[in-house]
Every structure is written in C-alpha cells, then in structure tokens.
Short mmCIF file of C-alpha atoms and ligand atoms in Angstrom, two decimals:
data_model
loop_
_atom_site.label_atom_id
_atom_site.label_comp_id
_atom_site.label_asym_id
_atom_site.label_seq_id
_atom_site.Cartn_x
_atom_site.Cartn_y
_atom_site.Cartn_z
CA MET A 24 -15.21 -14.35 9.67
CA PHE A 25 -17.64 -15.33 12.40
CA THR A 26 -20.78 -17.44 12.09
CA MET A 27 -24.12 -15.98 13.17
CA GLN A 28 -24.06 -18.31 16.19
CA GLU A 29 -20.69 -16.86 17.28
CA ILE A 30 -21.78 -13.26 16.71
CA LYS A 31 -24.94 -13.82 18.77
CA SER A 32 -22.90 -15.32 21.63
CA HIS A 33 -20.46 -12.34 21.57
CA TYR A 34 -23.43 -9.97 21.96
CA LEU A 35 -25.08 -12.24 24.60
CA PHE A 36 -28.07 -12.48 22.28
CA THR A 37 -30.31 -15.25 23.60
CA ASP A 38 -33.39 -17.13 22.34
CA GLU A 39 -35.33 -15.00 24.81
CA ASP A 40 -34.10 -11.87 22.95
CA ALA A 41 -35.23 -13.45 19.65
CA GLU A 42 -38.68 -14.10 21.19
CA GLN A 43 -38.90 -10.52 22.45
CA LEU A 44 -38.13 -9.19 18.96
CA LYS A 45 -40.64 -11.55 17.35
CA SER A 46 -43.34 -10.23 19.67
CA LEU A 47 -42.69 -6.75 18.22
CA LEU A 48 -43.27 -7.85 14.61
CA PRO A 49 -46.92 -6.67 14.29
CA ILE A 50 -46.04 -3.25 15.74
CA ALA A 51 -42.99 -2.90 13.47
CA GLU A 52 -45.11 -3.87 10.47
CA ALA A 53 -47.69 -1.23 11.42
CA ASP A 54 -45.11 1.51 12.07
CA LYS A 55 -42.73 0.89 9.16
CA GLU A 56 -44.19 3.72 7.03
CA GLN A 57 -43.48 6.17 9.84
CA LEU A 58 -39.94 4.87 10.25
CA ILE A 59 -39.30 5.24 6.51
CA GLU A 60 -40.55 8.82 6.68
CA GLU A 61 -38.11 9.67 9.48
CA PHE A 62 -35.31 7.69 7.85
CA TYR A 63 -35.68 9.51 4.52
CA ASP A 64 -36.15 12.91 6.19
CA HIS A 65 -32.77 12.28 7.79
CA LEU A 66 -31.10 11.08 4.55
CA LEU A 67 -32.54 13.87 2.41
CA GLY A 68 -31.36 16.45 4.94
CA ILE A 69 -27.69 15.54 4.38
CA PRO A 70 -26.27 16.49 0.93
CA GLU A 71 -23.86 13.52 0.90
CA THR A 72 -26.74 11.01 1.33
CA ALA A 73 -29.41 12.97 -0.56
CA GLN A 74 -27.37 12.63 -3.76
CA PHE A 75 -28.22 8.89 -3.83
CA LEU A 76 -31.94 9.55 -3.56
CA GLN A 77 -32.70 11.76 -6.54
CA ASP A 78 -34.40 9.29 -8.88
CA ASP A 79 -38.14 9.05 -7.90
CA GLN A 80 -38.70 5.67 -9.54
CA ARG A 81 -35.70 4.22 -7.76
CA LEU A 82 -36.76 5.87 -4.51
CA TYR A 83 -39.93 3.80 -4.34
CA ARG A 84 -37.93 0.55 -4.63
CA LEU A 85 -35.33 1.83 -2.17
CA LYS A 86 -37.92 2.71 0.47
CA LYS A 87 -39.31 -0.80 0.15
CA ASN A 88 -35.78 -2.23 0.57
CA HIS A 89 -35.15 -0.20 3.71
CA ALA A 90 -38.63 -0.97 5.13
CA ASP A 91 -38.23 -4.72 4.51
CA TRP A 92 -34.87 -4.66 6.27
CA PHE A 93 -36.47 -2.91 9.29
CA VAL A 94 -39.32 -5.42 9.53
CA GLY A 95 -36.82 -8.26 9.01
CA MET A 96 -35.19 -7.33 12.31
CA PHE A 97 -38.32 -8.55 14.09
CA ALA A 98 -38.71 -11.84 12.18
CA GLY A 99 -37.35 -13.86 15.12
CA THR A 100 -34.94 -15.92 12.96
CA TYR A 101 -31.31 -14.86 12.98
CA ASP A 102 -29.37 -17.57 11.21
CA ASN A 103 -26.50 -17.61 8.69
CA LEU A 104 -28.92 -16.64 5.94
CA TYR A 105 -29.66 -13.47 7.92
CA LEU A 106 -25.89 -12.93 8.29
CA HIS A 107 -25.36 -13.22 4.51
CA ARG A 108 -28.18 -10.77 3.86
CA LEU A 109 -26.56 -8.22 6.17
CA GLN A 110 -23.16 -8.76 4.56
CA ARG A 111 -24.77 -8.15 1.17
CA ILE A 112 -26.26 -4.88 2.48
CA GLY A 113 -22.76 -3.78 3.54
CA HIS A 114 -21.29 -4.58 0.11
CA VAL A 115 -24.12 -2.79 -1.72
CA HIS A 116 -23.38 0.43 0.21
CA VAL A 117 -19.62 0.11 -0.27
CA GLN A 118 -20.20 -0.31 -3.99
CA ILE A 119 -22.28 2.85 -4.35
CA GLY A 120 -19.44 4.71 -2.58
CA LEU A 121 -21.35 5.63 0.57
CA ASN A 122 -19.18 6.51 3.57
CA ALA A 123 -19.70 4.09 6.50
CA HIS A 124 -20.21 7.13 8.71
CA PHE A 125 -23.64 7.74 7.14
CA VAL A 126 -24.74 4.15 7.75
CA ASN A 127 -23.84 4.61 11.43
CA ALA A 128 -25.74 7.90 11.59
CA ALA A 129 -28.80 6.39 9.85
CA MET A 130 -28.75 3.47 12.29
CA GLN A 131 -29.07 6.00 15.12
CA VAL A 132 -32.40 7.13 13.57
CA VAL A 133 -33.60 3.51 13.52
CA ARG A 134 -32.47 3.00 17.13
CA ARG A 135 -34.27 6.08 18.39
CA PHE A 136 -37.42 5.15 16.46
CA SER A 137 -37.45 1.54 17.74
CA VAL A 138 -36.93 2.53 21.39
CA GLY A 139 -39.74 5.11 21.05
CA MET A 140 -41.99 2.47 19.46
CA ILE A 141 -41.55 0.19 22.49
CA ARG A 142 -42.10 3.04 24.96
CA GLU A 143 -45.38 4.00 23.27
CA ASN A 144 -46.74 0.47 23.11
CA PHE A 145 -45.73 -1.00 26.48
CA THR A 146 -46.34 0.37 29.93
CA ASP A 147 -44.82 -2.42 32.04
CA ARG A 148 -41.27 -1.37 32.97
CA GLU A 149 -39.78 -4.89 32.93
CA GLU A 150 -41.37 -5.69 29.58
CA ARG A 151 -40.06 -2.38 28.14
CA ARG A 152 -36.58 -3.08 29.47
CA MET A 153 -36.40 -6.60 27.99
CA LYS A 154 -37.72 -5.53 24.59
CA THR A 155 -35.46 -2.44 24.47
CA GLN A 156 -32.45 -4.60 25.37
CA ALA A 157 -33.28 -7.07 22.58
CA VAL A 158 -33.70 -4.23 20.05
CA GLU A 159 -30.41 -2.64 21.10
CA LYS A 160 -28.61 -5.95 20.62
CA ILE A 161 -30.01 -6.70 17.16
CA ILE A 162 -29.28 -3.13 15.98
CA ASP A 163 -25.68 -3.41 17.22
CA ILE A 164 -25.31 -6.78 15.50
CA ASN A 165 -26.67 -5.29 12.25
CA LEU A 166 -24.28 -2.35 12.43
CA ASP A 167 -21.36 -4.64 13.25
CA ILE A 168 -21.94 -6.92 10.24
CA ILE A 169 -22.71 -4.10 7.80
CA THR A 170 -19.67 -1.99 8.74
CA ALA A 171 -17.39 -5.07 8.74
CA SER A 172 -17.90 -5.11 4.96
CA TYR A 173 -16.45 -1.61 4.79
CA ILE A 174 -13.33 -2.65 6.72
CA GLU A 175 -13.02 -5.78 4.57
CA GLU A 176 -13.20 -3.66 1.41
CA GLU A 177 -10.52 -1.26 2.74
CA LEU A 178 -8.22 -4.17 3.63
CA LYS A 179 -8.69 -5.63 0.15
CA LYS A 180 -7.59 -2.31 -1.38
CA VAL A 181 -4.51 -2.11 0.86
CA PHE A 182 -3.68 -5.74 0.13
CA ILE A 183 -3.95 -5.31 -3.66
CA SER A 184 -1.82 -2.14 -3.70
CA HIS A 185 0.73 -3.82 -1.43
CA ARG A 186 0.93 -6.84 -3.75
CA LEU A 187 1.31 -4.58 -6.79
CA GLU A 188 4.04 -2.56 -5.08
CA SER A 189 6.08 -5.59 -4.08
CA LYS A 190 5.76 -7.03 -7.61
CA LEU A 191 6.96 -3.74 -9.09
CA ILE A 192 9.88 -3.53 -6.66
CA HIS A 193 10.80 -7.15 -7.41
CA ALA A 194 10.71 -6.52 -11.20
CA THR A 195 12.86 -3.38 -10.86
CA GLU A 196 15.33 -5.24 -8.66
CA ARG A 197 15.65 -8.02 -11.26
CA PHE A 198 16.17 -5.41 -13.97
CA THR A 199 18.96 -3.59 -12.09
CA TYR A 200 20.53 -6.94 -11.28
CA GLY A 201 20.52 -7.77 -15.01
CA LEU A 202 22.09 -4.40 -15.87
CA ASN A 203 24.81 -4.91 -13.27
CA LEU A 204 25.51 -8.33 -14.73
CA VAL A 205 25.94 -6.79 -18.20
CA LEU A 206 28.27 -4.19 -16.68
CA VAL A 207 30.48 -6.85 -15.07
CA LEU A 208 30.69 -8.73 -18.38
CA ALA A 209 31.59 -5.51 -20.24
CA LEU A 210 34.26 -4.73 -17.62
CA ALA A 211 35.69 -8.23 -18.06
CA GLY A 212 35.82 -7.62 -21.85
CA VAL A 213 37.60 -4.28 -21.41
CA SER A 214 40.07 -5.86 -18.95
CA ILE A 215 41.03 -8.48 -21.56
CA SER A 216 41.71 -5.66 -24.07
CA ILE A 217 43.94 -3.95 -21.50
CA VAL A 218 45.91 -7.17 -21.06
CA GLY A 219 46.33 -7.07 -24.87
CA LEU A 220 47.50 -3.45 -24.63
CA PHE A 221 50.01 -4.43 -21.96
CA GLY A 222 51.33 -7.15 -24.28
CA TRP A 223 51.71 -4.57 -27.04
CA ASP A 224 53.69 -2.28 -24.68
CA ILE A 225 56.06 -5.16 -23.78
CA PHE A 226 56.47 -5.79 -27.50
CA HIS A 227 57.67 -2.15 -27.78
CA ILE A 228 60.36 -2.81 -25.14
CA PHE A 229 61.71 -5.77 -27.14
CA ARG A 230 61.73 -3.64 -30.30
CA GLY A 231 64.19 -1.39 -28.54
CA ASP A 232 61.83 1.46 -27.68
CA MET A 233 62.69 1.02 -23.97
CA GLU A 234 61.41 4.28 -22.46
CA LYS A 235 58.11 4.34 -24.33
CA GLY A 236 57.55 0.65 -23.74
CA ILE A 237 58.18 0.75 -19.99
CA LEU A 238 56.09 3.88 -19.35
CA SER A 239 53.18 2.67 -21.48
CA ALA A 240 53.28 -0.76 -19.83
CA LEU A 241 53.22 0.94 -16.45
CA GLY A 242 50.17 2.96 -17.53
CA SER A 243 48.39 -0.17 -18.80
CA LEU A 244 49.13 -1.99 -15.55
CA LEU A 245 47.69 0.92 -13.57
CA ILE A 246 44.49 0.74 -15.62
CA LEU A 247 44.32 -3.04 -15.23
CA TRP A 248 44.63 -2.62 -11.49
CA MET A 249 41.75 -0.14 -11.47
CA MET A 250 39.67 -2.45 -13.68
CA ILE A 251 40.11 -5.16 -11.06
CA GLU A 252 38.92 -2.67 -8.40
CA LEU A 253 35.92 -1.74 -10.57
CA MET A 254 34.91 -5.35 -11.14
CA ASP A 255 35.36 -6.14 -7.49
CA ASN A 256 33.09 -3.21 -6.65
CA GLU A 257 30.46 -4.38 -9.15
CA ILE A 258 30.53 -7.94 -7.84
CA LYS A 259 30.08 -6.62 -4.29
CA THR A 260 27.06 -4.58 -5.50
CA LEU A 261 25.63 -7.71 -7.14
CA LYS A 262 26.01 -9.59 -3.89
CA GLY A 263 24.04 -6.85 -2.12
CA GLY A 264 26.89 -4.60 -0.96
CA ARG A 265 26.99 -0.81 -1.11
CA PHE A 266 27.94 1.03 -4.27
CA ASN A 267 31.33 2.78 -3.86
CA ILE A 268 31.69 5.97 -5.92
CA LEU A 269 35.33 6.35 -4.81
CA VAL A 270 36.40 3.52 -7.11
CA PHE A 271 35.08 5.42 -10.13
CA ILE A 272 37.01 8.57 -9.22
CA GLY A 273 40.07 6.34 -8.73
CA VAL A 274 39.67 4.98 -12.26
CA ILE A 275 39.61 8.50 -13.73
CA ILE A 276 42.71 9.45 -11.70
CA VAL A 277 44.60 6.41 -12.97
CA ALA A 278 43.52 7.17 -16.57
CA MET A 279 44.87 10.73 -16.06
CA ILE A 280 48.20 9.46 -14.70
CA ARG A 281 48.54 7.21 -17.76
CA GLU A 282 47.73 10.16 -20.01
CA ILE A 283 50.44 12.24 -18.28
CA LEU A 284 52.98 9.43 -18.76
CA ILE A 285 52.18 9.24 -22.46
CA SER A 286 52.13 13.01 -22.76
CA THR A 287 55.69 13.28 -21.38
CA LEU A 288 56.80 10.63 -23.83
CA ARG A 289 55.19 12.51 -26.70
CA HIS A 290 56.90 15.70 -25.52
CA ASP A 291 53.57 17.55 -25.67
CA ALA A 292 53.40 21.31 -25.31
CA LEU A 293 53.87 22.64 -21.78
CA GLU A 294 50.25 23.95 -21.64
CA THR A 295 48.86 20.47 -22.40
CA GLN A 296 50.97 18.94 -19.65
CA ALA A 297 50.00 21.75 -17.24
CA PHE A 298 46.33 21.18 -18.10
CA LEU A 299 46.65 17.43 -17.39
CA ALA A 300 48.46 18.08 -14.13
CA GLY A 301 45.79 20.63 -13.10
CA THR A 302 42.99 18.17 -13.84
CA LEU A 303 44.82 15.50 -11.84
CA LEU A 304 45.11 17.90 -8.91
CA ILE A 305 41.37 18.67 -8.98
CA LEU A 306 40.55 14.95 -9.19
CA GLY A 307 42.86 14.36 -6.25
CA VAL A 308 40.98 16.96 -4.17
CA VAL A 309 37.60 15.43 -5.17
CA TYR A 310 38.87 11.96 -4.20
CA PHE A 311 40.05 13.28 -0.84
CA LEU A 312 36.72 15.02 -0.13
CA VAL A 313 34.60 11.98 -1.09
CA ALA A 314 36.83 9.69 0.98
CA LYS A 315 36.44 12.06 3.97
CA SER A 316 32.63 12.23 3.64
CA GLN A 317 32.43 8.42 3.45
CA GLN A 318 34.52 8.23 6.60
CA PHE A 319 32.02 10.56 8.35
CA ARG A 320 29.09 8.39 7.28
CA THR A 321 30.62 5.17 8.54
CA THR A 322 31.93 6.51 11.86
CA PRO A 323 29.13 8.00 13.99
C1 LIG B 10 -29.23 1.76 8.78
C2 LIG B 10 -28.47 1.68 7.74
C3 LIG B 10 -28.93 1.14 6.43
C4 LIG B 10 -29.50 -0.08 6.16
C5 LIG B 10 -29.79 -1.18 7.16
C6 LIG B 10 -29.74 -0.14 4.76
C7 LIG B 10 -30.35 -1.20 4.10
C8 LIG B 10 -30.38 -1.35 2.74
C9 LIG B 10 -30.85 -2.51 2.03
C10 LIG B 10 -31.43 -3.77 2.68
C11 LIG B 10 -30.68 -2.30 0.71
C12 LIG B 10 -30.99 -3.28 -0.42
C13 LIG B 10 -29.75 -4.09 -0.65
C14 LIG B 10 -29.86 -5.12 -1.76
O1 LIG B 10 -30.03 -4.72 -2.93
O2 LIG B 10 -29.72 -6.30 -1.43
C15 LIG B 10 -30.14 -0.99 0.57
C16 LIG B 10 -29.82 -0.40 -0.63
C17 LIG B 10 -29.49 0.92 -0.73
N1 LIG B 10 -29.30 1.82 0.27
FE1 LIG B 10 -29.35 1.46 2.21
N2 LIG B 10 -29.34 1.02 4.17
C18 LIG B 10 -28.84 1.82 5.18
C19 LIG B 10 -28.35 3.09 5.05
C20 LIG B 10 -28.33 3.77 3.88
C21 LIG B 10 -27.89 5.13 3.77
C22 LIG B 10 -27.37 6.01 4.89
C23 LIG B 10 -28.00 5.45 2.46
C24 LIG B 10 -27.67 6.78 1.90
C25 LIG B 10 -28.31 7.35 0.96
C26 LIG B 10 -28.50 4.28 1.75
C27 LIG B 10 -28.75 4.20 0.40
C28 LIG B 10 -29.00 3.03 -0.27
C29 LIG B 10 -29.03 2.91 -1.71
C30 LIG B 10 -28.76 4.01 -2.72
C31 LIG B 10 -29.31 1.58 -2.00
C32 LIG B 10 -29.50 0.94 -3.37
C33 LIG B 10 -28.17 0.41 -3.86
C34 LIG B 10 -28.32 -0.22 -5.23
O3 LIG B 10 -28.93 -1.27 -5.33
O4 LIG B 10 -27.80 0.39 -6.16
N3 LIG B 10 -28.70 3.29 2.65
N4 LIG B 10 -29.96 -0.43 1.81
#
C-alpha cells in the first residue's frame, strides 16, 4: 500500500497542480448540480447501475454523496485522510456488488464534464492546459485508489479459498495416512496369525500326517511371503511411494495356489479342482497384463 505522498509522486502531481485545482473550487461548487444531472442520466441509462438507484429517499442522499466527492476533488488538500476517504469509496462499491467497470465508465463522465467546465470558463490556452492537466491527474489518482480496492477484495477472496483448500487437502492427507497406518497394523496382526498357522501345520507333520502337513505348511509360507510383500508395499505408500496394485493380485494368486494344494489333499471333486485351476489361470493373465501396463508407464 502506498502513501498519498508516494501516489502523488508517481503521477507527478505537484503543489502547483493542487493550486490549480483549488482555483477551480468556486466553479465546481457552482456546476455540481449539472454534473450530478449528467452523472445520474448516465447511471440510470444502464440497467446494471440503475438497479442501485431505485429508492427515491436514498437517491437524494446518494446524489449529495456523489456531489460532495466531486467538489472534494477541488479542495486543494490531498493528504492521507483524502486517501482513506477514496479507499472507503472503493470498499463501499465493492460491498454493494457493483462491477468496477461501471466506476471506470462513470469516471469518464466526470472527466468529460470537468474538461468542458475548464474550457467554458477559461480562454487563455496556457491556463486551460495547466488546469486540464491537474484535473486529469486527480481523476486518474481517484480511479487508481478506488479500483485498487476492487483488486484487493478479489485477492482476499482468492487467498481465503486457497487457504481453505490447502487446509482441506492437509486434513484429507492426515486421514488417509491414519487409515494406512491402521492397515499396516492389521496386516501385522494377520501375519502373526499366519505364523501360528504355519506352526500348526508343522505340528501335523510331527503327528505323522506328513503329506498334509508339508503341503499346508508350504501354503502358509506362501501366504506369509505375500503378507511381507503387502506390508512392504503399505510402508512404501506411507513413506510417500506409489501404490502398487500388482502386489494385491499376487496375494490373491498365492491364496489360490494354497487353496489348490489343500484341495488336492482333500481329494475334492474334479470340477472343483478344474474351477480353481481356471480361476488361477485368469488371475495369471490379469497379473501379466497389469505388469505389462506398468512397464509401459515407467518406460517412455
Ligand atoms: C466516479 C465513480 C464514483 C465515485 C467517485 C463514487 C463516489 C461515491 C461516494 C463518495 C459514496 C459515499 C460513500 C460513503 O458512504 O462513504 C458513494 C456511494 C454509493 N455509490 Fe458511488 N461513486 C461512483 C460511482 C458509482 C456508480 C457507477 C454507481 C452505480 C450505481 C454508484 C452507486 C453508489 C451507491 C449505491 C452508493 C451508496 C452505497 C451505500 O452506502 O450503500 N457509484 N459513491
């Protein structure tokens, strides 16, 4: 944010300009009614601005506001108080929901009126030029400060929505992280049960049920191996790595192999064994296809 002193220096607005404007004060005071007439003719002619000017009682106060602002441009004092007043004008128009475009267009009416006012009242070319230059500068300064409020308001909106978005994303990230943590713990629990299952299979071997024991133990070991893969995958995801769907298909394949081992031991019907073998074949094809597509994605 700039101070009024800085703004004036950026526009090369000098004390001489301030004096020129002050000399116009009596004329501005005398012509303000005419300006208001032209200003309101313009505003009432545009549906988007006319909608703010429907209430007659309010209109009287509004016209006074706009007239006072016009005369204020020729007061000769342009300090930080003047800057705050202009900033307030900007905010008031933002708050009523008026598009900045209409403020710019209305300012054009004021500019045309003021230049005409000087032309009518002064014949000397140099005097006209100096006064017109001073008026142009103060109108540009007014427009600059008033429309800056619009930009400020827009930035505020963007900033708030950006803050909200990043908070939401952060909260969701924490939530998924928590869920992944629960998953790893659950996987660890299941792995311990599988170790128990493996122990039970070994127990079978010692009880003399060699074939069943060895095949079941082999199945349990396969599952344990896949559990390790699953946990490894989860831990990688927790550390920010990419989720690998292949591991999940692998787990199902291993579970199927174990089921086939047990099924042979149980001497299940041929159809059941054929069904299991068929499912295993399909899973194998799916695994192959997913592995191929992942290869394509990683190698350009
Ligand atoms: C040259 C551009 C304009 C200037 C310098 C200007 C100036 C002002 C000023 C000084 C006020 C009083 C602010 C206060 O309460 O402190 C005001 C209020 C208002 N102006 Fe403007 N105005 C401009 C353009 C417009 C336009 C284009 C409209 C469109 C209809 C408009 C409608 C209003 C309304 C409705 C209010 C009253 C807001 C409220 O208090 O609820 N103005 N304006």
